[in-house]
Amino acid sequence: MRKFQVKWAHPRVWSGYINRFLREGHTFRRLLAEMEDHQKWTAQQLREWQEQRLQEILIEACRFVPYYERLFKELRLDPERSNPREVLEAVPLLDKETLRKAPEQFLSKRAKKWLIRRAYSSGTTGTPLVCFRDIYSINYEHAMIWRQWRWSGYEMGEPRVTLRGELIVPTTQSEPPYWLFSPADNQLLMSSYHLSAATLPIYVEVIRQFAPAAIEGYPSSVYLIARAFEDLGMAPFPVKGVFTSSETVLEYQRETIERVFQCRIFDLYGNTERTAALGSCEHGRYHEFPDYAIVEYVPTGDNEFEVVGTPLFNKSFILLRYRTGDTVRLSAEDRCPCGREFRIIDAIQGRKESYVWTPDGRAVGRLDHIFKGVKHVVESQIVQETLDCVRILVVPDQEFSEADADIIKRNARERLGPGIEISVERVANIPRTGRGKFVAVLSKINSGDAFPEISHMTPS
Ligand SMILES: [Zn+2]
């Protein structure tokens, strides 16, 4: 039996305790209890609660946030005497560029600067975006995450494996251990940067010995582990829940993960700016979290909407009607078997970078469907080099054949049309981004003004 010894000299072991101290105090416990209560509320109760919170945020913005002080004066908005929803409607949508240029303009003059944490969004192009978080908002975020995790039956203190973008061991290290035990959270942190055909059997063995109650991570990383369980001929390995975030979950990833770990995926959609949260429940539906943000859905195509969010919990850094750039399809269902009166979202389409643009001006999303029915692909990435050239990179397994390549090509042709050159190339691995994220579609034509706005898009 392998022992998971604690490396007390490792700084991550100590920062685990510090983070826990910051995030899981009595404020966190109170917020979690309140949020769990909100699940029993009616839609009407939730709307009323939102309005109260919104009014507080608007008044704070009007008095102490430089960007909104000016804007409210210009537009003659008075949040103290008007209906908060009407005030919000009069505020123009806020885009990423405006925030990127002057993030301090959104910081409240009352915020205690020494208690503010900075966060940077990775962004695929240009300079990173800076956001500010106060301690209360960090607690709030953490409570929101835990409410969803508890839907799986997973409880605090139970062992959990984590496979995210944290650099646990240097990428140059070529010998195990590719993991670190964090006693603060009874958590086995495993590197997403060392997953390969050679190391996956070791990961599988270590996970079996650690016996987690839940697995948390990028869907692409958890998928590779799940696939390895099957490739090695292992029996299914039941856990209470798999918690994913940061990447769009692809259909083939979901199927394999849920089959191997015998549980639901609880996926969370959010962003670094923390302006909206959507999460999937024990019945597999995505829900909007109404106590996190007021979310608006701005039409961009045929049942396709951009997520625009007004967060309700960070008075130190206020963003109103923030355009996330991510699109969703709304559901016709108005009741989920889980009973929560949180709006149901049919599917998260992802970022505008995850589309392939065709010469006839179409934006084609959710291209993971071209791999449906193709068996021998370990991973893949679609790279759009130019408007008329797409390369499909595949990491093949041993049984991959020309016939598989032909199916992929035919499926891609069906969706992208005739005016585009399509090639299928075999590669040893798919490179990750700086933060270890997997990108299913990499578009090299989406920089600068040439990139068509999603609102001008013709539905595909
Ligand atoms: Zn539900």
CSV table of C-alpha atoms and ligand atoms in Angstrom, one decimal:
chain,number,residue,atom,x,y,z
A,1,MET,CA,0.0,0.0,0.0
A,2,ARG,CA,1.4,3.3,-1.1
A,3,LYS,CA,1.6,6.0,1.6
A,4,PHE,CA,0.6,9.5,0.8
A,5,GLN,CA,3.2,11.3,2.9
A,6,VAL,CA,3.0,15.0,3.6
A,7,LYS,CA,5.9,17.0,2.2
A,8,TRP,CA,6.0,19.7,4.8
A,9,ALA,CA,8.7,21.6,3.0
A,10,HIS,CA,6.5,22.1,0.0
A,11,PRO,CA,5.0,25.7,-0.1
A,12,ARG,CA,1.7,24.3,-1.6
A,13,VAL,CA,1.1,22.3,1.5
A,14,TRP,CA,1.2,25.5,3.6
A,15,SER,CA,-0.8,27.6,1.1
A,16,GLY,CA,-3.5,24.9,1.3
A,17,TYR,CA,-3.9,25.7,5.0
A,18,ILE,CA,-3.9,29.5,4.3
A,19,ASN,CA,-6.5,29.2,1.5
A,20,ARG,CA,-8.7,27.1,3.8
A,21,PHE,CA,-8.4,29.7,6.5
A,22,LEU,CA,-9.4,32.5,4.1
A,23,ARG,CA,-12.2,30.6,2.4
A,24,GLU,CA,-13.8,28.4,5.0
A,25,GLY,CA,-14.4,30.6,8.1
A,26,HIS,CA,-17.8,31.4,9.6
A,27,THR,CA,-18.7,33.7,6.7
A,28,PHE,CA,-18.4,30.8,4.3
A,29,ARG,CA,-20.5,28.5,6.5
A,30,ARG,CA,-23.2,31.1,6.8
A,31,LEU,CA,-23.2,31.8,3.0
A,32,LEU,CA,-23.3,28.1,2.3
A,33,ALA,CA,-26.3,27.6,4.6
A,34,GLU,CA,-28.1,30.6,3.0
A,35,MET,CA,-27.4,29.3,-0.5
A,36,GLU,CA,-28.7,25.9,0.3
A,37,ASP,CA,-31.8,27.6,1.6
A,38,HIS,CA,-32.2,29.4,-1.8
A,39,GLN,CA,-32.7,26.0,-3.5
A,40,LYS,CA,-36.1,25.7,-1.8
A,41,TRP,CA,-37.2,29.2,-2.8
A,42,THR,CA,-39.7,30.0,-5.5
A,43,ALA,CA,-38.7,31.9,-8.6
A,44,GLN,CA,-40.6,34.9,-7.3
A,45,GLN,CA,-38.7,34.8,-4.0
A,46,LEU,CA,-35.4,34.6,-5.8
A,47,ARG,CA,-36.3,37.6,-8.0
A,48,GLU,CA,-37.2,39.7,-5.0
A,49,TRP,CA,-33.9,38.8,-3.3
A,50,GLN,CA,-32.0,39.7,-6.5
A,51,GLU,CA,-33.7,43.1,-6.6
A,52,GLN,CA,-32.6,43.9,-3.1
A,53,ARG,CA,-29.1,42.9,-3.7
A,54,LEU,CA,-29.0,44.7,-7.0
A,55,GLN,CA,-30.2,47.9,-5.4
A,56,GLU,CA,-27.3,47.8,-2.9
A,57,ILE,CA,-24.8,47.2,-5.7
A,58,LEU,CA,-26.2,50.0,-7.8
A,59,ILE,CA,-26.1,52.5,-4.9
A,60,GLU,CA,-22.5,51.5,-4.1
A,61,ALA,CA,-21.6,51.8,-7.8
A,62,CYS,CA,-23.2,55.2,-8.1
A,63,ARG,CA,-21.4,56.6,-5.0
A,64,PHE,CA,-18.0,54.9,-4.9
A,65,VAL,CA,-17.1,53.4,-8.3
A,66,PRO,CA,-15.4,56.0,-10.6
A,67,TYR,CA,-16.7,54.4,-13.9
A,68,TYR,CA,-20.3,54.3,-12.7
A,69,GLU,CA,-20.2,57.7,-10.8
A,70,ARG,CA,-19.6,59.3,-14.2
A,71,LEU,CA,-21.9,57.1,-16.2
A,72,PHE,CA,-24.9,57.4,-13.8
A,73,LYS,CA,-24.4,61.2,-13.8
A,74,GLU,CA,-24.4,61.3,-17.6
A,75,LEU,CA,-27.4,59.1,-17.9
A,76,ARG,CA,-29.1,60.8,-14.9
A,77,LEU,CA,-29.8,57.5,-13.2
A,78,ASP,CA,-30.8,57.5,-9.5
A,79,PRO,CA,-30.6,54.0,-8.1
A,80,GLU,CA,-31.9,55.2,-4.7
A,81,ARG,CA,-35.2,56.4,-6.0
A,82,SER,CA,-35.8,54.1,-9.0
A,83,ASN,CA,-36.7,50.5,-9.6
A,84,PRO,CA,-33.3,48.7,-9.7
A,85,ARG,CA,-34.2,46.5,-12.7
A,86,GLU,CA,-35.1,49.6,-14.7
A,87,VAL,CA,-31.8,51.3,-13.7
A,88,LEU,CA,-29.9,48.2,-14.8
A,89,GLU,CA,-31.7,48.2,-18.1
A,90,ALA,CA,-30.6,51.7,-18.8
A,91,VAL,CA,-26.9,50.9,-18.3
A,92,PRO,CA,-25.1,50.0,-21.5
A,93,LEU,CA,-23.5,46.5,-21.9
A,94,LEU,CA,-19.9,46.4,-20.7
A,95,ASP,CA,-17.3,44.7,-22.9
A,96,LYS,CA,-14.0,43.1,-22.1
A,97,GLU,CA,-12.0,45.8,-23.8
A,98,THR,CA,-13.3,48.6,-21.6
A,99,LEU,CA,-12.5,46.6,-18.5
A,100,ARG,CA,-9.1,45.6,-19.8
A,101,LYS,CA,-8.0,49.2,-20.5
A,102,ALA,CA,-8.9,50.6,-17.0
A,103,PRO,CA,-9.7,47.9,-14.4
A,104,GLU,CA,-9.1,50.4,-11.5
A,105,GLN,CA,-12.1,52.4,-12.7
A,106,PHE,CA,-14.3,49.6,-11.5
A,107,LEU,CA,-12.7,49.3,-8.1
A,108,SER,CA,-14.7,50.9,-5.3
A,109,LYS,CA,-13.0,53.8,-3.5
A,110,ARG,CA,-14.2,52.2,-0.2
A,111,ALA,CA,-12.4,48.9,-0.9
A,112,LYS,CA,-9.7,48.1,1.6
A,113,LYS,CA,-6.8,47.8,-0.9
A,114,TRP,CA,-4.6,45.6,1.4
A,115,LEU,CA,-7.3,43.0,1.5
A,116,ILE,CA,-7.9,42.9,-2.2
A,117,ARG,CA,-6.6,40.0,-4.3
A,118,ARG,CA,-5.8,40.4,-7.9
A,119,ALA,CA,-6.7,37.8,-10.5
A,120,TYR,CA,-5.7,37.6,-14.1
A,121,SER,CA,-7.6,36.0,-16.9
A,122,SER,CA,-5.5,34.1,-19.3
A,123,GLY,CA,-7.3,35.2,-22.5
A,124,THR,CA,-6.3,33.7,-25.8
A,125,THR,CA,-5.2,37.0,-27.4
A,126,GLY,CA,-3.7,40.3,-26.2
A,127,THR,CA,-2.9,41.5,-22.7
A,128,PRO,CA,-4.4,39.7,-19.7
A,129,LEU,CA,-7.4,41.1,-17.9
A,130,VAL,CA,-7.0,42.2,-14.3
A,131,CYS,CA,-9.9,41.6,-11.8
A,132,PHE,CA,-10.1,42.4,-8.1
A,133,ARG,CA,-11.6,40.2,-5.4
A,134,ASP,CA,-12.4,41.0,-1.7
A,135,ILE,CA,-12.4,38.4,1.0
A,136,TYR,CA,-16.2,38.3,1.1
A,137,SER,CA,-16.4,37.6,-2.6
A,138,ILE,CA,-13.8,34.8,-2.3
A,139,ASN,CA,-16.0,33.2,0.4
A,140,TYR,CA,-19.1,33.7,-1.8
A,141,GLU,CA,-17.5,31.9,-4.7
A,142,HIS,CA,-16.3,29.1,-2.5
A,143,ALA,CA,-19.8,28.6,-1.0
A,144,MET,CA,-21.3,28.6,-4.5
A,145,ILE,CA,-18.9,25.8,-5.6
A,146,TRP,CA,-19.5,23.8,-2.4
A,147,ARG,CA,-23.3,24.0,-2.8
A,148,GLN,CA,-23.0,22.3,-6.2
A,149,TRP,CA,-20.4,19.7,-5.0
A,150,ARG,CA,-22.8,18.7,-2.2
A,151,TRP,CA,-25.4,17.8,-4.9
A,152,SER,CA,-23.3,14.7,-5.5
A,153,GLY,CA,-23.3,13.6,-1.9
A,154,TYR,CA,-19.7,14.6,-1.5
A,155,GLU,CA,-18.9,16.1,1.9
A,156,MET,CA,-16.1,18.3,3.2
A,157,GLY,CA,-13.0,16.4,4.4
A,158,GLU,CA,-13.6,13.4,2.1
A,159,PRO,CA,-10.6,12.5,-0.1
A,160,ARG,CA,-10.6,14.2,-3.5
A,161,VAL,CA,-8.2,14.0,-6.5
A,162,THR,CA,-7.6,17.3,-8.3
A,163,LEU,CA,-6.3,17.5,-11.9
A,164,ARG,CA,-6.2,21.2,-12.8
A,165,GLY,CA,-3.7,23.8,-14.1
A,166,GLU,CA,-1.6,24.1,-11.0
A,167,LEU,CA,2.0,23.3,-11.5
A,168,ILE,CA,2.6,20.7,-8.7
A,169,VAL,CA,5.9,19.4,-10.1
A,170,PRO,CA,8.2,21.0,-12.7
A,171,THR,CA,7.3,20.2,-16.3
A,172,THR,CA,10.9,19.1,-16.8
A,173,GLN,CA,10.5,16.3,-14.2
A,174,SER,CA,10.3,12.9,-15.9
A,175,GLU,CA,10.0,10.6,-13.0
A,176,PRO,CA,7.1,10.2,-10.6
A,177,PRO,CA,5.7,11.4,-8.3
A,178,TYR,CA,3.6,13.7,-10.5
A,179,TRP,CA,1.4,14.5,-7.5
A,180,LEU,CA,1.4,16.1,-4.1
A,181,PHE,CA,-0.8,15.4,-1.1
A,182,SER,CA,-2.4,18.4,0.4
A,183,PRO,CA,-3.5,17.5,4.0
A,184,ALA,CA,-5.5,20.8,4.5
A,185,ASP,CA,-8.2,19.5,2.1
A,186,ASN,CA,-7.4,15.8,2.1
A,187,GLN,CA,-6.7,16.4,-1.5
A,188,LEU,CA,-4.3,14.6,-3.9
A,189,LEU,CA,-3.1,17.3,-6.4
A,190,MET,CA,-2.0,15.7,-9.6
A,191,SER,CA,-0.2,17.4,-12.5
A,192,SER,CA,-2.2,17.9,-15.7
A,193,TYR,CA,1.1,18.5,-17.5
A,194,HIS,CA,2.5,15.0,-17.2
A,195,LEU,CA,-0.3,13.0,-18.7
A,196,SER,CA,1.0,10.7,-21.4
A,197,ALA,CA,0.7,7.1,-22.6
A,198,ALA,CA,3.7,6.2,-20.5
A,199,THR,CA,2.5,7.9,-17.3
A,200,LEU,CA,-1.2,7.2,-17.4
A,201,PRO,CA,-1.0,3.7,-15.9
A,202,ILE,CA,0.9,5.2,-12.9
A,203,TYR,CA,-1.8,7.8,-12.5
A,204,VAL,CA,-4.5,5.1,-12.5
A,205,GLU,CA,-2.7,3.1,-9.9
A,206,VAL,CA,-2.1,6.0,-7.6
A,207,ILE,CA,-5.8,7.1,-7.9
A,208,ARG,CA,-6.9,3.6,-7.1
A,209,GLN,CA,-4.7,3.6,-4.0
A,210,PHE,CA,-5.8,7.0,-2.9
A,211,ALA,CA,-9.5,6.0,-3.2
A,212,PRO,CA,-11.0,9.4,-3.7
A,213,ALA,CA,-14.7,10.1,-3.0
A,214,ALA,CA,-14.7,12.7,-5.8
A,215,ILE,CA,-12.5,13.8,-8.7
A,216,GLU,CA,-12.1,17.5,-9.7
A,217,GLY,CA,-10.4,18.8,-12.8
A,218,TYR,CA,-10.3,19.9,-16.4
A,219,PRO,CA,-12.6,17.7,-18.4
A,220,SER,CA,-9.8,16.9,-20.8
A,221,SER,CA,-7.5,15.7,-18.0
A,222,VAL,CA,-10.2,13.6,-16.2
A,223,TYR,CA,-11.2,12.2,-19.6
A,224,LEU,CA,-7.6,10.9,-20.2
A,225,ILE,CA,-7.6,9.2,-16.8
A,226,ALA,CA,-11.0,7.6,-17.5
A,227,ARG,CA,-9.9,6.4,-20.8
A,228,ALA,CA,-6.8,4.9,-19.3
A,229,PHE,CA,-8.9,2.9,-16.8
A,230,GLU,CA,-10.7,1.4,-19.8
A,231,ASP,CA,-7.7,0.9,-21.9
A,232,LEU,CA,-6.0,-1.0,-19.1
A,233,GLY,CA,-9.1,-3.2,-18.7
A,234,MET,CA,-9.9,-2.0,-15.2
A,235,ALA,CA,-13.4,-2.4,-13.7
A,236,PRO,CA,-15.4,0.9,-13.4
A,237,PHE,CA,-14.2,3.0,-10.4
A,238,PRO,CA,-17.2,4.5,-8.7
A,239,VAL,CA,-16.9,7.9,-7.0
A,240,LYS,CA,-19.7,10.3,-5.8
A,241,GLY,CA,-19.1,13.0,-8.3
A,242,VAL,CA,-16.7,14.4,-11.0
A,243,PHE,CA,-16.4,18.2,-10.8
A,244,THR,CA,-15.3,19.8,-14.0
A,245,SER,CA,-14.8,23.5,-15.0
A,246,SER,CA,-12.8,25.8,-17.2
A,247,GLU,CA,-13.3,24.0,-20.5
A,248,THR,CA,-16.5,23.1,-22.4
A,249,VAL,CA,-17.2,19.4,-21.7
A,250,LEU,CA,-17.3,17.5,-25.0
A,251,GLU,CA,-19.9,14.8,-25.5
A,252,TYR,CA,-17.4,12.0,-25.8
A,253,GLN,CA,-15.6,13.1,-22.7
A,254,ARG,CA,-18.8,13.1,-20.7
A,255,GLU,CA,-19.8,9.6,-21.9
A,256,THR,CA,-16.5,8.1,-21.0
A,257,ILE,CA,-16.1,9.9,-17.6
A,258,GLU,CA,-19.6,9.0,-16.5
A,259,ARG,CA,-19.2,5.4,-17.6
A,260,VAL,CA,-15.9,4.8,-15.8
A,261,PHE,CA,-16.6,6.7,-12.6
A,262,GLN,CA,-20.3,5.6,-12.4
A,263,CYS,CA,-21.5,9.1,-11.5
A,264,ARG,CA,-22.7,12.4,-12.9
A,265,ILE,CA,-20.4,15.1,-14.1
A,266,PHE,CA,-21.1,18.3,-12.1
A,267,ASP,CA,-19.8,20.9,-14.5
A,268,LEU,CA,-19.5,24.5,-13.6
A,269,TYR,CA,-19.3,27.4,-16.1
A,270,GLY,CA,-17.9,30.6,-14.8
A,271,ASN,CA,-15.2,33.1,-15.7
A,272,THR,CA,-12.3,35.0,-14.1
A,273,GLU,CA,-14.3,38.2,-14.0
A,274,ARG,CA,-16.9,36.2,-11.9
A,275,THR,CA,-19.9,37.7,-13.6
A,276,ALA,CA,-22.1,34.6,-14.1
A,277,ALA,CA,-22.3,31.0,-12.9
A,278,LEU,CA,-24.1,28.1,-14.5
A,279,GLY,CA,-23.8,24.6,-13.1
A,280,SER,CA,-25.1,21.1,-13.9
A,281,CYS,CA,-27.2,19.2,-11.3
A,282,GLU,CA,-27.7,15.6,-10.3
A,283,HIS,CA,-30.2,15.3,-13.2
A,284,GLY,CA,-27.7,16.5,-15.8
A,285,ARG,CA,-29.3,19.9,-16.5
A,286,TYR,CA,-27.4,23.1,-16.4
A,287,HIS,CA,-28.9,25.7,-14.1
A,288,GLU,CA,-28.3,29.4,-13.8
A,289,PHE,CA,-27.3,30.3,-10.2
A,290,PRO,CA,-29.6,33.3,-9.5
A,291,ASP,CA,-28.0,34.2,-6.2
A,292,TYR,CA,-24.7,34.7,-7.9
A,293,ALA,CA,-25.6,37.1,-10.7
A,294,ILE,CA,-28.4,38.5,-12.7
A,295,VAL,CA,-27.9,36.9,-16.0
A,296,GLU,CA,-29.3,38.2,-19.3
A,297,TYR,CA,-29.3,36.3,-22.5
A,298,VAL,CA,-28.6,38.5,-25.6
A,299,PRO,CA,-29.7,36.8,-28.8
A,300,THR,CA,-26.8,36.1,-31.3
A,301,GLY,CA,-28.4,33.5,-33.6
A,302,ASP,CA,-30.9,30.7,-33.8
A,303,ASN,CA,-31.6,29.8,-30.2
A,304,GLU,CA,-28.1,31.1,-29.3
A,305,PHE,CA,-27.5,33.7,-26.7
A,306,GLU,CA,-24.5,35.5,-25.3
A,307,VAL,CA,-24.3,35.4,-21.5
A,308,VAL,CA,-24.3,38.9,-20.0
A,309,GLY,CA,-23.9,39.0,-16.2
A,310,THR,CA,-24.3,41.4,-13.3
A,311,PRO,CA,-22.7,39.8,-10.2
A,312,LEU,CA,-24.4,40.4,-6.9
A,313,PHE,CA,-21.7,39.8,-4.3
A,314,ASN,CA,-18.5,41.9,-4.9
A,315,LYS,CA,-19.1,45.4,-3.7
A,316,SER,CA,-15.3,46.2,-4.0
A,317,PHE,CA,-15.2,45.6,-7.8
A,318,ILE,CA,-18.5,46.2,-9.6
A,319,LEU,CA,-19.3,45.2,-13.1
A,320,LEU,CA,-22.8,45.7,-14.5
A,321,ARG,CA,-24.1,43.9,-17.6
A,322,TYR,CA,-20.8,42.4,-18.5
A,323,ARG,CA,-20.5,40.6,-21.8
A,324,THR,CA,-18.8,37.3,-21.3
A,325,GLY,CA,-18.4,36.5,-25.0
A,326,ASP,CA,-19.7,33.0,-24.2
A,327,THR,CA,-22.9,31.6,-25.8
A,328,VAL,CA,-25.6,29.2,-24.6
A,329,ARG,CA,-28.7,27.5,-25.9
A,330,LEU,CA,-31.8,28.0,-23.6
A,331,SER,CA,-34.0,25.1,-22.7
A,332,ALA,CA,-37.7,24.9,-23.3
A,333,GLU,CA,-38.0,22.9,-20.1
A,334,ASP,CA,-39.2,25.0,-17.2
A,335,ARG,CA,-39.0,22.4,-14.4
A,336,CYS,CA,-36.0,20.2,-13.5
A,337,PRO,CA,-36.6,16.9,-11.6
A,338,CYS,CA,-34.2,18.3,-9.0
A,339,GLY,CA,-36.9,20.7,-7.9
A,340,ARG,CA,-34.8,23.9,-7.9
A,341,GLU,CA,-36.4,26.9,-9.5
A,342,PHE,CA,-33.2,27.9,-11.1
A,343,ARG,CA,-33.5,28.6,-14.9
A,344,ILE,CA,-32.5,25.6,-17.1
A,345,ILE,CA,-29.9,26.0,-19.8
A,346,ASP,CA,-29.8,23.5,-22.6
A,347,ALA,CA,-26.2,23.7,-23.5
A,348,ILE,CA,-23.1,25.8,-23.1
A,349,GLN,CA,-21.7,26.5,-26.5
A,350,GLY,CA,-18.5,28.1,-25.3
A,351,ARG,CA,-16.4,30.9,-26.4
A,352,LYS,CA,-16.3,32.6,-29.7
A,353,GLU,CA,-12.8,31.3,-30.2
A,354,SER,CA,-14.2,27.8,-30.3
A,355,TYR,CA,-15.9,28.3,-33.6
A,356,VAL,CA,-14.6,27.6,-37.1
A,357,TRP,CA,-15.4,30.3,-39.6
A,358,THR,CA,-16.2,29.2,-43.1
A,359,PRO,CA,-15.4,31.3,-46.3
A,360,ASP,CA,-19.2,31.8,-46.7
A,361,GLY,CA,-19.3,33.6,-43.4
A,362,ARG,CA,-20.7,30.9,-41.1
A,363,ALA,CA,-19.5,30.3,-37.5
A,364,VAL,CA,-19.7,26.6,-36.9
A,365,GLY,CA,-19.6,25.5,-33.2
A,366,ARG,CA,-19.6,22.2,-31.2
A,367,LEU,CA,-17.4,20.5,-33.8
A,368,ASP,CA,-16.7,17.7,-31.4
A,369,HIS,CA,-19.6,16.0,-33.2
A,370,ILE,CA,-17.3,15.2,-36.1
A,371,PHE,CA,-15.7,12.5,-33.9
A,372,LYS,CA,-19.0,10.7,-33.2
A,373,GLY,CA,-18.6,7.1,-34.1
A,374,VAL,CA,-14.9,7.3,-34.5
A,375,LYS,CA,-13.3,4.8,-32.1
A,376,HIS,CA,-9.5,5.1,-32.2
A,377,VAL,CA,-8.8,8.7,-31.3
A,378,VAL,CA,-7.3,9.5,-27.9
A,379,GLU,CA,-7.5,13.3,-28.3
A,380,SER,CA,-8.0,15.8,-31.1
A,381,GLN,CA,-7.7,19.4,-31.9
A,382,ILE,CA,-9.1,21.4,-34.7
A,383,VAL,CA,-6.8,24.2,-35.9
A,384,GLN,CA,-8.1,26.9,-38.2
A,385,GLU,CA,-5.0,28.3,-39.9
A,386,THR,CA,-6.8,30.6,-42.4
A,387,LEU,CA,-10.4,31.2,-43.5
A,388,ASP,CA,-10.1,28.4,-46.1
A,389,CYS,CA,-7.8,25.9,-44.3
A,390,VAL,CA,-8.5,23.6,-41.3
A,391,ARG,CA,-6.1,21.0,-39.8
A,392,ILE,CA,-7.6,18.3,-37.6
A,393,LEU,CA,-4.9,16.9,-35.3
A,394,VAL,CA,-5.5,13.5,-33.8
A,395,VAL,CA,-3.6,11.5,-31.3
A,396,PRO,CA,-4.3,8.0,-32.6
A,397,ASP,CA,-4.4,4.8,-30.6
A,398,GLN,CA,-2.7,1.7,-32.1
A,399,GLU,CA,-5.8,0.6,-34.0
A,400,PHE,CA,-6.4,4.0,-35.7
A,401,SER,CA,-6.7,3.5,-39.5
A,402,GLU,CA,-7.2,5.4,-42.7
A,403,ALA,CA,-10.9,4.5,-42.5
A,404,ASP,CA,-11.2,6.5,-39.3
A,405,ALA,CA,-9.4,9.5,-40.8
A,406,ASP,CA,-11.9,9.3,-43.7
A,407,ILE,CA,-14.9,9.3,-41.4
A,408,ILE,CA,-13.5,12.4,-39.6
A,409,LYS,CA,-12.9,14.2,-42.8
A,410,ARG,CA,-16.3,13.3,-44.2
A,411,ASN,CA,-18.0,14.5,-41.0
A,412,ALA,CA,-16.0,17.7,-41.0
A,413,ARG,CA,-16.8,18.3,-44.7
A,414,GLU,CA,-20.5,17.9,-44.0
A,415,ARG,CA,-20.4,20.7,-41.4
A,416,LEU,CA,-17.9,23.1,-42.9
A,417,GLY,CA,-19.0,22.9,-46.6
A,418,PRO,CA,-17.0,22.6,-49.8
A,419,GLY,CA,-15.0,25.9,-49.8
A,420,ILE,CA,-12.5,24.9,-47.1
A,421,GLU,CA,-9.4,22.7,-47.2
A,422,ILE,CA,-9.5,19.9,-44.5
A,423,SER,CA,-6.6,17.7,-43.5
A,424,VAL,CA,-6.4,15.0,-40.8
A,425,GLU,CA,-2.9,14.8,-39.2
A,426,ARG,CA,-1.6,12.3,-36.7
A,427,VAL,CA,0.4,13.8,-33.8
A,428,ALA,CA,1.9,12.4,-30.6
A,429,ASN,CA,0.1,14.9,-28.3
A,430,ILE,CA,-2.0,18.0,-28.2
A,431,PRO,CA,-0.1,20.9,-26.7
A,432,ARG,CA,-1.8,22.7,-23.7
A,433,THR,CA,-2.1,26.4,-23.1
A,434,GLY,CA,0.1,28.2,-20.6
A,435,ARG,CA,-2.3,27.2,-17.8
A,436,GLY,CA,-2.5,23.6,-18.9
A,437,LYS,CA,-5.9,23.9,-20.5
A,438,PHE,CA,-6.9,21.8,-23.4
A,439,VAL,CA,-8.4,23.7,-26.4
A,440,ALA,CA,-10.6,21.7,-28.7
A,441,VAL,CA,-10.8,24.3,-31.4
A,442,LEU,CA,-7.9,26.7,-31.9
A,443,SER,CA,-8.7,29.5,-34.3
A,444,LYS,CA,-5.8,31.5,-35.6
A,445,ILE,CA,-8.0,34.0,-37.5
A,446,ASN,CA,-9.8,35.5,-34.5
A,447,SER,CA,-7.4,38.3,-33.7
A,448,GLY,CA,-7.9,41.9,-34.6
A,449,ASP,CA,-10.8,43.6,-36.4
A,450,ALA,CA,-11.0,40.8,-39.0
A,451,PHE,CA,-12.8,38.6,-36.5
A,452,PRO,CA,-16.5,38.8,-37.2
A,453,GLU,CA,-18.7,39.8,-34.2
A,454,ILE,CA,-20.9,36.9,-33.0
A,455,SER,CA,-24.0,39.1,-33.2
A,456,HIS,CA,-23.5,39.3,-37.0
A,457,MET,CA,-23.3,35.6,-37.3
A,458,THR,CA,-25.6,33.6,-39.5
A,459,PRO,CA,-26.8,30.5,-37.8
A,460,SER,CA,-25.2,27.4,-39.0
B,1,ZN,ZN,-31.8,20.3,-11.9
